[in-house]
PDB file of C-alpha atoms in Angstrom:
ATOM      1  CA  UNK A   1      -7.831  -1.304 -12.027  1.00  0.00           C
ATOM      2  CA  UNK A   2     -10.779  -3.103 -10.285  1.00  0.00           C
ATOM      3  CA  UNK A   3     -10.523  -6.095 -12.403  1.00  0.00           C
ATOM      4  CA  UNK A   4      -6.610  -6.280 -11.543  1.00  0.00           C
ATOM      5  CA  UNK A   5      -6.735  -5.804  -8.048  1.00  0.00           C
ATOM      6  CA  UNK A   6     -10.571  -6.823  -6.657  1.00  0.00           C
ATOM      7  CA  UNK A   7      -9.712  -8.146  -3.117  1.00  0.00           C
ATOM      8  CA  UNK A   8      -7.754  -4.798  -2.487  1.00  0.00           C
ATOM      9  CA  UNK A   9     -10.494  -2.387  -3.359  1.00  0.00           C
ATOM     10  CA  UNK A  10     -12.620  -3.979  -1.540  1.00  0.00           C
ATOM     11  CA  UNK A  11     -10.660  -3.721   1.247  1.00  0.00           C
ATOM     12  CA  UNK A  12     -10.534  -0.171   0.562  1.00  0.00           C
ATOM     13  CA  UNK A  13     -14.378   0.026   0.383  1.00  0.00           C
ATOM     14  CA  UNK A  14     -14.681  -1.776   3.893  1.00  0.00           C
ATOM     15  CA  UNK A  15     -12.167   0.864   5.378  1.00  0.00           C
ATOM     16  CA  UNK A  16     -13.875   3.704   4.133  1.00  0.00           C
ATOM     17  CA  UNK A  17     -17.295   2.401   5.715  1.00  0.00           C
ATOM     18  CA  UNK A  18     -15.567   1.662   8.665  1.00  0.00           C
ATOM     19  CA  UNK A  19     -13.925   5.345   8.802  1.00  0.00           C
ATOM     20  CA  UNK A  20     -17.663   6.831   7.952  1.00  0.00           C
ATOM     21  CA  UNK A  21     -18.771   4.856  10.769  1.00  0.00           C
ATOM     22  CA  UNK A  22     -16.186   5.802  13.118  1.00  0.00           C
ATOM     23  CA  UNK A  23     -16.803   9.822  11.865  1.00  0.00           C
ATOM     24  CA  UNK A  24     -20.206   9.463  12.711  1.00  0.00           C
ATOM     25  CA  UNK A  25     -20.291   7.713  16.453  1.00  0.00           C
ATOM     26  CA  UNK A  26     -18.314   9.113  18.523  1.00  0.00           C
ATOM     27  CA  UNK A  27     -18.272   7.580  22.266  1.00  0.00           C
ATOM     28  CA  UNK A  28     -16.970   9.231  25.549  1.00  0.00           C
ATOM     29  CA  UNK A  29     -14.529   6.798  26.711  1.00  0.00           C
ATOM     30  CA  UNK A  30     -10.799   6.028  26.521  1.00  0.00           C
ATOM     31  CA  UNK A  31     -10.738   2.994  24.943  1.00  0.00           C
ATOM     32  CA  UNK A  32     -13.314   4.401  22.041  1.00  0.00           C
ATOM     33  CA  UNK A  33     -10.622   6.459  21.635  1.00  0.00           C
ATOM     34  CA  UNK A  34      -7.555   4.133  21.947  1.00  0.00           C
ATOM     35  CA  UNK A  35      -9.569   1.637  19.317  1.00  0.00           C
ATOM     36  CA  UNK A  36      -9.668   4.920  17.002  1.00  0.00           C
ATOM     37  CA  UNK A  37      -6.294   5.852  16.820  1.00  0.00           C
ATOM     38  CA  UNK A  38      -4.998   2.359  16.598  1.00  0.00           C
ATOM     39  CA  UNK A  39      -7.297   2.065  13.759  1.00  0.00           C
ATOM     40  CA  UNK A  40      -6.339   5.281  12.166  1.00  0.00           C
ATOM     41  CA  UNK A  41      -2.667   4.643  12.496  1.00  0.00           C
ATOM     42  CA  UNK A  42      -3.069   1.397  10.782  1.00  0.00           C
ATOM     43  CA  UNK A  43      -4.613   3.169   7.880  1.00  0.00           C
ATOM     44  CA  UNK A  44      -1.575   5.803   7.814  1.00  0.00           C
ATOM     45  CA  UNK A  45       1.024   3.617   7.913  1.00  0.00           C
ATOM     46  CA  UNK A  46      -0.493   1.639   5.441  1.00  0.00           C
ATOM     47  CA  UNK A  47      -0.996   4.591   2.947  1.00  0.00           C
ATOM     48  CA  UNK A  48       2.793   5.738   3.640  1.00  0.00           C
ATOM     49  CA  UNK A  49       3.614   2.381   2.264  1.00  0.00           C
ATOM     50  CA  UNK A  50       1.872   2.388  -0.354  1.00  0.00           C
ATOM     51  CA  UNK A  51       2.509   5.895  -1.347  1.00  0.00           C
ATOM     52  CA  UNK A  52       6.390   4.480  -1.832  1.00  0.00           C
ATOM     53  CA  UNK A  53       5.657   1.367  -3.531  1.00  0.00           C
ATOM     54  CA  UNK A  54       2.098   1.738  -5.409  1.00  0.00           C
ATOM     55  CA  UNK A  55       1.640   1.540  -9.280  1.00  0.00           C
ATOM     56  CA  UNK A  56      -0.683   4.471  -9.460  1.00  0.00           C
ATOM     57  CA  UNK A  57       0.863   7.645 -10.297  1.00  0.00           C
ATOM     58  CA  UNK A  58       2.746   8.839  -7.642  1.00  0.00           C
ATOM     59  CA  UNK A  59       1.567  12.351  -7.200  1.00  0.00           C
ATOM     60  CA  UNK A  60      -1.530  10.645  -6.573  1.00  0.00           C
ATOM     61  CA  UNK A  61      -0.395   8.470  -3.740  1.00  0.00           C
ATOM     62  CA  UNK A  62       1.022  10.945  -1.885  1.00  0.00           C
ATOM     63  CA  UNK A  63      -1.878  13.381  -2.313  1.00  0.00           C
ATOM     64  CA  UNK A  64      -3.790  10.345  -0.294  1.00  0.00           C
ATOM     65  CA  UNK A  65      -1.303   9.943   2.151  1.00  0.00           C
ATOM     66  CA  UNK A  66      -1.341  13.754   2.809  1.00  0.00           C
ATOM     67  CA  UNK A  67      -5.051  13.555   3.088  1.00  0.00           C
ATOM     68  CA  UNK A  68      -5.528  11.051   5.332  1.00  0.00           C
ATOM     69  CA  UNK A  69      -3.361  12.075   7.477  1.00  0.00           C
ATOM     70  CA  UNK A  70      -4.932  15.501   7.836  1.00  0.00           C
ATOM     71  CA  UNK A  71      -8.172  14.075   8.389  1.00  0.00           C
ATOM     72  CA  UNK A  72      -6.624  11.559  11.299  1.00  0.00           C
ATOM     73  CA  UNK A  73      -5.155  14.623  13.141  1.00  0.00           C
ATOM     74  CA  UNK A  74      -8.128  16.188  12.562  1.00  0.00           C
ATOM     75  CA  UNK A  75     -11.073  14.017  14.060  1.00  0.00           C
ATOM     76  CA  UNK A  76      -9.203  11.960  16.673  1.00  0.00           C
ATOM     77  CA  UNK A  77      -9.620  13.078  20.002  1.00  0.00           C
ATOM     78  CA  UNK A  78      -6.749  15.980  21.272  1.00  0.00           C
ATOM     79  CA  UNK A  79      -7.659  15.874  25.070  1.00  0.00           C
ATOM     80  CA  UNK A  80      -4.422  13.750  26.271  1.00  0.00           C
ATOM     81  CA  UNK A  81      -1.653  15.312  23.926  1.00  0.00           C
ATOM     82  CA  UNK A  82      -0.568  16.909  21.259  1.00  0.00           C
ATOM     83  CA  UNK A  83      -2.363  14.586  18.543  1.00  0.00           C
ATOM     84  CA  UNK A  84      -1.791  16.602  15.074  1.00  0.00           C
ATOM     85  CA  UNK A  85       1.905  16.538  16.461  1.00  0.00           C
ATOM     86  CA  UNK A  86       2.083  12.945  17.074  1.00  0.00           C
ATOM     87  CA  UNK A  87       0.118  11.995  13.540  1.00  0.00           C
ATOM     88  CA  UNK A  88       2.745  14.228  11.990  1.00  0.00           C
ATOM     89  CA  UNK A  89       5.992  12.719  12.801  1.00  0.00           C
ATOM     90  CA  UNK A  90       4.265   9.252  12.733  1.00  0.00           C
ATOM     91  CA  UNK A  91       3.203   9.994   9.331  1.00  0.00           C
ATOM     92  CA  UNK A  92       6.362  11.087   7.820  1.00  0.00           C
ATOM     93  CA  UNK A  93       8.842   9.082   9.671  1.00  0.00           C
ATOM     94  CA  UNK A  94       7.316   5.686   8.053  1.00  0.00           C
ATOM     95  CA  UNK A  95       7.290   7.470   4.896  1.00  0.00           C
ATOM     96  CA  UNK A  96      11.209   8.775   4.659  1.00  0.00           C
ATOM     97  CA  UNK A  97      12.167   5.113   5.923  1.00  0.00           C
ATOM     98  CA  UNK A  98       9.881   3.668   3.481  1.00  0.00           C
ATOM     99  CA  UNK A  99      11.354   6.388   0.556  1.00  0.00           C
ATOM    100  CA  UNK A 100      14.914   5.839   1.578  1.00  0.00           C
ATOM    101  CA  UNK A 101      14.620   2.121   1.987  1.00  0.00           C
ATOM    102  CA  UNK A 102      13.002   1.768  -1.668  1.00  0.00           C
ATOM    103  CA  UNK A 103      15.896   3.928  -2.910  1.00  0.00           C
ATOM    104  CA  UNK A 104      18.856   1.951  -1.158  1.00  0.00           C
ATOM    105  CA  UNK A 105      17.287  -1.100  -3.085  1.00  0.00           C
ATOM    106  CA  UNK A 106      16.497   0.689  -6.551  1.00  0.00           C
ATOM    107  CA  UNK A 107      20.097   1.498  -6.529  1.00  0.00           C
ATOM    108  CA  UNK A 108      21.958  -1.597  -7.975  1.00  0.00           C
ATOM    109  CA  UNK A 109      19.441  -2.029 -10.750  1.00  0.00           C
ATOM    110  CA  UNK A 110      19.593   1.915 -11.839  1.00  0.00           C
ATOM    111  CA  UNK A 111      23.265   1.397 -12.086  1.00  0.00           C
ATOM    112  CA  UNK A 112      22.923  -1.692 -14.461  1.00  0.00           C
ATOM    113  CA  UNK A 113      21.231   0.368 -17.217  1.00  0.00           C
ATOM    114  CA  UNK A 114      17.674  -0.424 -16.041  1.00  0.00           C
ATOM    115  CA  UNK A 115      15.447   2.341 -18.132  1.00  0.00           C
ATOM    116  CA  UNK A 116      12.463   1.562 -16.271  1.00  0.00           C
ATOM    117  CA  UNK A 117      13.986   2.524 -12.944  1.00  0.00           C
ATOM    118  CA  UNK A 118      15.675   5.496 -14.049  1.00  0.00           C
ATOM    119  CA  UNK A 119      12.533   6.849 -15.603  1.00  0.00           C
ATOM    120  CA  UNK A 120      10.742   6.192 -12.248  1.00  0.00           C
ATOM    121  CA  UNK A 121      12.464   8.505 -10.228  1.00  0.00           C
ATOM    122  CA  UNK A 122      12.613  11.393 -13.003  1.00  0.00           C
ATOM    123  CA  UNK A 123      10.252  14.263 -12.649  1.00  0.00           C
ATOM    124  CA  UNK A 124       8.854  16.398 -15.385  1.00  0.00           C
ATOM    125  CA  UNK A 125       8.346  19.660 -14.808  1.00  0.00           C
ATOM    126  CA  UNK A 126       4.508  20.618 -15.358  1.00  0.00           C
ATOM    127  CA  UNK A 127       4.744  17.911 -12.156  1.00  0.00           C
ATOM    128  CA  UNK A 128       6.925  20.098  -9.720  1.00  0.00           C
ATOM    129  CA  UNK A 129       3.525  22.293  -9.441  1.00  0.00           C
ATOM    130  CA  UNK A 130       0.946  19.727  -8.429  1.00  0.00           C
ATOM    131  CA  UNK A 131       4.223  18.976  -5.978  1.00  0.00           C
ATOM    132  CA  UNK A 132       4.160  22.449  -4.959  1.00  0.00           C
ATOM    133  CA  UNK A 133       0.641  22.392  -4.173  1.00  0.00           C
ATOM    134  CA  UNK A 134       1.243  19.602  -1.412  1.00  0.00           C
ATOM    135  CA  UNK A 135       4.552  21.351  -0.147  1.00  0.00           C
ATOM    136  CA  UNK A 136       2.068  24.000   0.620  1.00  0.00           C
ATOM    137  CA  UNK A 137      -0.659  21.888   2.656  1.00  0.00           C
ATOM    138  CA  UNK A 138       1.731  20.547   4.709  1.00  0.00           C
ATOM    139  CA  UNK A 139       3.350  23.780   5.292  1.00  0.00           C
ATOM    140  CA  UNK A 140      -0.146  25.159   6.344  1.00  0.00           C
ATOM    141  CA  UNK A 141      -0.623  22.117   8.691  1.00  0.00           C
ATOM    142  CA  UNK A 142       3.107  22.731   9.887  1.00  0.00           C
ATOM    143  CA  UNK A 143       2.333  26.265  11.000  1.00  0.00           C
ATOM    144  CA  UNK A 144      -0.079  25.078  13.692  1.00  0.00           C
ATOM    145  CA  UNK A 145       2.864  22.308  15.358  1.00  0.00           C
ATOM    146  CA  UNK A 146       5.100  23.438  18.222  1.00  0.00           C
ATOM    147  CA  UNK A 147       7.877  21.071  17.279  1.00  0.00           C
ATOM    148  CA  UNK A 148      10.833  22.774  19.851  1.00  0.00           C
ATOM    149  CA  UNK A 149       8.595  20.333  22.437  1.00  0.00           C
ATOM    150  CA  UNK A 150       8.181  16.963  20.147  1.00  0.00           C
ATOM    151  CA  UNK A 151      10.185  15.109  22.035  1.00  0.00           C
ATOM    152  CA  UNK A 152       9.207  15.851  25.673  1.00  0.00           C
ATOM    153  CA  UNK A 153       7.818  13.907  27.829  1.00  0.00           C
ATOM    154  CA  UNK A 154       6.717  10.401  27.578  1.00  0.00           C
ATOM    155  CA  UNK A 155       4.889  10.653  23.494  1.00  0.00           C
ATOM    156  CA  UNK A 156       8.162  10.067  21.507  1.00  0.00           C
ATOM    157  CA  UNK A 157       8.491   6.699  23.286  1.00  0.00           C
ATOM    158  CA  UNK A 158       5.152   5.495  22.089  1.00  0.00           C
ATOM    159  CA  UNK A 159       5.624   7.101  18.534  1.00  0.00           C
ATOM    160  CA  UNK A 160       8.887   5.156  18.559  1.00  0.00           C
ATOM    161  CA  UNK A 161       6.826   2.017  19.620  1.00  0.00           C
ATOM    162  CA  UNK A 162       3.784   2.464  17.009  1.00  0.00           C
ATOM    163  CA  UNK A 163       6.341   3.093  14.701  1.00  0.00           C
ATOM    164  CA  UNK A 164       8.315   0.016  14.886  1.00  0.00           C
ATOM    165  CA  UNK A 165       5.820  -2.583  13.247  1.00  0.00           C
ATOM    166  CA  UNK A 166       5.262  -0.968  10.326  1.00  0.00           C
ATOM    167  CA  UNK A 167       9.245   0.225   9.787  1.00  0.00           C
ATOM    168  CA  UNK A 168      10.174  -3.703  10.268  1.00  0.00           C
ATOM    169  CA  UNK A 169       7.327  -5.059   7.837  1.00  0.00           C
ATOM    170  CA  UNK A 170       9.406  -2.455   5.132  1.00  0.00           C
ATOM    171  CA  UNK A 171      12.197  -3.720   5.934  1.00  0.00           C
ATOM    172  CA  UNK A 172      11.460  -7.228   5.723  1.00  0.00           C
ATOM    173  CA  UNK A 173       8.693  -7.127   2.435  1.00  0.00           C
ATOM    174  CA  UNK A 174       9.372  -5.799  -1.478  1.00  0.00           C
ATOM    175  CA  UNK A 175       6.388  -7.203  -2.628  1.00  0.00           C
ATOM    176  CA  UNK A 176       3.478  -8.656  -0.191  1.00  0.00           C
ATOM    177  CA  UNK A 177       3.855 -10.914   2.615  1.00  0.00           C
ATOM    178  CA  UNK A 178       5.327 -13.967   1.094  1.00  0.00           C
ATOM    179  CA  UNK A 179       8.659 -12.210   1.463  1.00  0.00           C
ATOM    180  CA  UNK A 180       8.912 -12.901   5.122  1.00  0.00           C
ATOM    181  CA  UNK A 181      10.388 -15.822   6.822  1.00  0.00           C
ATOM    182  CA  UNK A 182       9.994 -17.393  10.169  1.00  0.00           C
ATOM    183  CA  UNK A 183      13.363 -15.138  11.872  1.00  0.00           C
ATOM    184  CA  UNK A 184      11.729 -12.376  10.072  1.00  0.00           C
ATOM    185  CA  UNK A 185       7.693 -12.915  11.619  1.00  0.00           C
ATOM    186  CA  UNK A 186       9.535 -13.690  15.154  1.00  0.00           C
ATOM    187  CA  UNK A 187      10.718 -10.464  14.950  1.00  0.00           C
ATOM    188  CA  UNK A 188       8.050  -8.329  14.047  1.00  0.00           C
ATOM    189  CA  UNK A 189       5.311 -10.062  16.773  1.00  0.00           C
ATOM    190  CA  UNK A 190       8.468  -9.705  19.372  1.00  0.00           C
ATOM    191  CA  UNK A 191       8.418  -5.734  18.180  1.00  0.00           C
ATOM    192  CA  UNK A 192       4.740  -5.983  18.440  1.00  0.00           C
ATOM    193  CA  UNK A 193       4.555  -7.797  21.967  1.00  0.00           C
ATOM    194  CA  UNK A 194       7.056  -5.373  23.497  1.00  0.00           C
ATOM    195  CA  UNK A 195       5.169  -2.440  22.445  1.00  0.00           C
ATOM    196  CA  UNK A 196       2.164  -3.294  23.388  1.00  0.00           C
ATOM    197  CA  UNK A 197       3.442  -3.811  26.456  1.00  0.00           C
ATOM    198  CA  UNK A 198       4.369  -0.409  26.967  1.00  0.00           C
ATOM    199  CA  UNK A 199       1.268   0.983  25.058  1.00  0.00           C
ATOM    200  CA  UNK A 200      -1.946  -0.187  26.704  1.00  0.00           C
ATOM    201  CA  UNK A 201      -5.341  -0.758  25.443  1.00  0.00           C
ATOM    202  CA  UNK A 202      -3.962  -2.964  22.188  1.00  0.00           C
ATOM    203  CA  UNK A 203      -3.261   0.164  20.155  1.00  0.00           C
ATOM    204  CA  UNK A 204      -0.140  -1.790  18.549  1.00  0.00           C
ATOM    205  CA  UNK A 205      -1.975  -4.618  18.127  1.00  0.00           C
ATOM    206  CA  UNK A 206      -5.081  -3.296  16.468  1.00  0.00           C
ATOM    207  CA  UNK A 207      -2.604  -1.403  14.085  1.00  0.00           C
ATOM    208  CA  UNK A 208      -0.365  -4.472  13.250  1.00  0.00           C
ATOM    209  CA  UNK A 209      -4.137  -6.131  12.334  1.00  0.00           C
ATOM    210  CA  UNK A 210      -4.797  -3.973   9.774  1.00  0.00           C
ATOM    211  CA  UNK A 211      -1.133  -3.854   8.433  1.00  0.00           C
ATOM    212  CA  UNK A 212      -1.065  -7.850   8.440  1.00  0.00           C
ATOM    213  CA  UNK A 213      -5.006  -7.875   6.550  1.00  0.00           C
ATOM    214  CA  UNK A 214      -3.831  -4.931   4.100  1.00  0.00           C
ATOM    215  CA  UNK A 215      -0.881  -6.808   3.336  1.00  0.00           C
ATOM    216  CA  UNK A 216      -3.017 -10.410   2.844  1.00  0.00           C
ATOM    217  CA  UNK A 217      -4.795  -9.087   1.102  1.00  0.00           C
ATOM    218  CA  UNK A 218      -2.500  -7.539  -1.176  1.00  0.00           C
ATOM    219  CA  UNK A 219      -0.760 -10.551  -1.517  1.00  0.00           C
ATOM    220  CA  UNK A 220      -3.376 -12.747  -2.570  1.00  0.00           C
ATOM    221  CA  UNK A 221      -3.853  -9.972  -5.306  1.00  0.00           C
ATOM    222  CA  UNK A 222      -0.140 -10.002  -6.632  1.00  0.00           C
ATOM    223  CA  UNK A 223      -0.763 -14.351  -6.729  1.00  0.00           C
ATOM    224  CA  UNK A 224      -4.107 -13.712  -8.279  1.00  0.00           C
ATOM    225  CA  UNK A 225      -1.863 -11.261 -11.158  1.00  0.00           C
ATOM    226  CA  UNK A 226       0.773 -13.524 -11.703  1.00  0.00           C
ATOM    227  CA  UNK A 227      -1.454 -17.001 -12.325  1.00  0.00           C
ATOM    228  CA  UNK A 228      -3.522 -14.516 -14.625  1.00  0.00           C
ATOM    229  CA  UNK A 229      -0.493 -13.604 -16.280  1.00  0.00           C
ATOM    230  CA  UNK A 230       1.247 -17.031 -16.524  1.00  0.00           C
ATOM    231  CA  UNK A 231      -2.147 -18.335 -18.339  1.00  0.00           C
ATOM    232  CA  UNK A 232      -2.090 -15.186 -21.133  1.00  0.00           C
ATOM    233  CA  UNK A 233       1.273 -16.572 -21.650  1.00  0.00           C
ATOM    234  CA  UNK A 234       0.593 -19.772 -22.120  1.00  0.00           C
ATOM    235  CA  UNK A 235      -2.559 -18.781 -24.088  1.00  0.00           C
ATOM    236  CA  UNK A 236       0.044 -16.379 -26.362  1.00  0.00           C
ATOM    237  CA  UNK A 237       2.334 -19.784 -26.440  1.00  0.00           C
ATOM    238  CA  UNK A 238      -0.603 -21.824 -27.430  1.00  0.00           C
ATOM    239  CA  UNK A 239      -1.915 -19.711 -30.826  1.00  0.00           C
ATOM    240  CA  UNK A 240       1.874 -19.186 -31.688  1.00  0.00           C
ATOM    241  CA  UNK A 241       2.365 -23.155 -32.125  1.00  0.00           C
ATOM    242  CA  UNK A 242      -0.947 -23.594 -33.543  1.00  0.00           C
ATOM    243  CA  UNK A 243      -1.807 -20.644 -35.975  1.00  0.00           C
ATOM    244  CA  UNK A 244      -5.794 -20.109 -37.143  1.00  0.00           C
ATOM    245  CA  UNK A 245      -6.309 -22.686 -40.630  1.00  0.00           C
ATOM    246  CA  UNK A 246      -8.658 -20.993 -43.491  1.00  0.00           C
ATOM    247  CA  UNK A 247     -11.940 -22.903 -43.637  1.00  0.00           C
ATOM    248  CA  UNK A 248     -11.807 -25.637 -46.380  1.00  0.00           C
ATOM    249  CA  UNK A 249     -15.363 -26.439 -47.725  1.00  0.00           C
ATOM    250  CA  UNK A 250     -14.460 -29.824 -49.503  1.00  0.00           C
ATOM    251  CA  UNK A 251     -12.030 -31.461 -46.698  1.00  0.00           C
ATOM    252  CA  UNK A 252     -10.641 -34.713 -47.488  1.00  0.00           C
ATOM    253  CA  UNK A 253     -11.398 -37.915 -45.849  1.00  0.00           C
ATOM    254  CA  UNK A 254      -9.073 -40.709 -44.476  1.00  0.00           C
ATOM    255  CA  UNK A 255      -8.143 -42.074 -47.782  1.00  0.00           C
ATOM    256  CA  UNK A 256      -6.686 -38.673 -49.036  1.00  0.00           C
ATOM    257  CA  UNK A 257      -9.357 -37.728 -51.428  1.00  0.00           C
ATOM    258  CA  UNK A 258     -11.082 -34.389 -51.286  1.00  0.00           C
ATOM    259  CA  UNK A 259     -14.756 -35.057 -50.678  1.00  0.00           C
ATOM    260  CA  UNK A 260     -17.456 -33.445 -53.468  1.00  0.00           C
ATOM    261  CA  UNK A 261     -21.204 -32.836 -52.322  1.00  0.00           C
ATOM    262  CA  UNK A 262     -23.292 -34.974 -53.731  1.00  0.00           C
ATOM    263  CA  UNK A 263     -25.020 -32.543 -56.194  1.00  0.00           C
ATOM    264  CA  UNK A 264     -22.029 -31.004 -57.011  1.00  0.00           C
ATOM    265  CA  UNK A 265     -21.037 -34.592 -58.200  1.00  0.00           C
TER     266      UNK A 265
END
């Protein structure tokens, strides 16, 4: 897995000493703070993404996504509002979009007879309990959210603008960034731009940074994939044209005679 995607796990590795880093010094100010969630956000957006579209097992993915979303409403700072809320409905509105989104584009191909896709989205059973296990986390996390109150006051309108960046860069991307076009970037930096203007202290635009290097990134990965995969081909092409000759100890020469060692002859 490291050998197929190196520039992404390394990416990983620098987030997780940033995260350590961040876990470890903790400063007394407001924008500490702001620079923390932004940070944090990025990395749960970026995880609900992936938990949709990633190769790994998916069980897997959304065991991380759960996780690290526990742990950001768990050591961010709760003194303005109601944070494990807020990382909540953050979390798992970027993830149904993301889900539904996927699904609304799966579609078409399902219906053509694709196997593959069909066998993607069937579940066997021995997986409904590792499925129940998760259910159950976020049921436990649930019981400690006053939700009759999530939309009071001014938080949903800067969940609705944190949200907005990543939902657009789902809309706009399958793959990796070479999806997008020039309408498409205009749009997202516009999004971006009028958030931030509403949300101070560059929270959007510390979390659009780390959506826009995650997805770099992971683009040059999928480029890095497909030139490895174009030269197996062409190395499979190559030994199919030109199949491996037996060794011949008495070659012939230019004239079409078969050459005899001398004290042989």
């Amino acid at each position: 897995m490291f050998i197929t995607q190196p520039l992404t796990w390394l990416f990983i590795t620098a987030t997780i000493m940033v995260d350590l880093t961040l876990m470890v010094v903790r400063i007394d100010t407001e924008k500490y703070w702001a620079v923390v969630l932004a940070y944090g956000f990025g990395q749960v957006a970026a995880l609900a993404i992936w938990a949709v579209r990633g190769r790994i097992h998916r069980l897997l993915r959304v065991s991380c996504f759960v996780l690290a979303t526990g742990l950001l409403a768990h050591f961010i700072d709760p003194r303005t509002y109601d944070w494990p809320r807020a990382v909540f409905i953050y979390a798992m509105s970027i993830f149904i979009v993301a889900l539904l989104i996927e699904v609304v584009r799966n579609i078409p191909s399902a219906k053509a007879g694709d196997i593959d896709q069909r066998k993607r989205w069937q579940f066997p059973v021995i997986e409904f309990f590792g499925w129940t296990i998760i259910i159950a986390v976020v049921s436990l996390g649930c019981r400690e959210m006053e939700f009759r109150e999530a939309f009071d006051g001014p938080i949903w309108l800067g969940l609705v603008a944190l949200i907005a960046v990543p939902i657009l860069l789902v809309l706009f991307t399958r793959k990796d960034l070479r999806d997008l076009r020039v309408i498409t970037i205009l749009i997202i930096v516009g999004a971006a731009i009028t958030a931030e203007w509403y949300i101070t202290f560059f929270i959007v635009a510390t979390q659009a940074a780390y959506l826009v290097a995650w997805m770099t990134v992971l683009t040059f990965d999928n480029i890095l994939s497909e030139v490895n995969k174009v030269q197996e081909k062409r190395q499979d092409e190559t030994d199919a044209t030109n199949p491996p000759k037996l060794y011949d100890p008495h070659p012939k020469d230019k004239s079409g005679y078969q050459s005899v060692p001398d004290d042989i002859a």
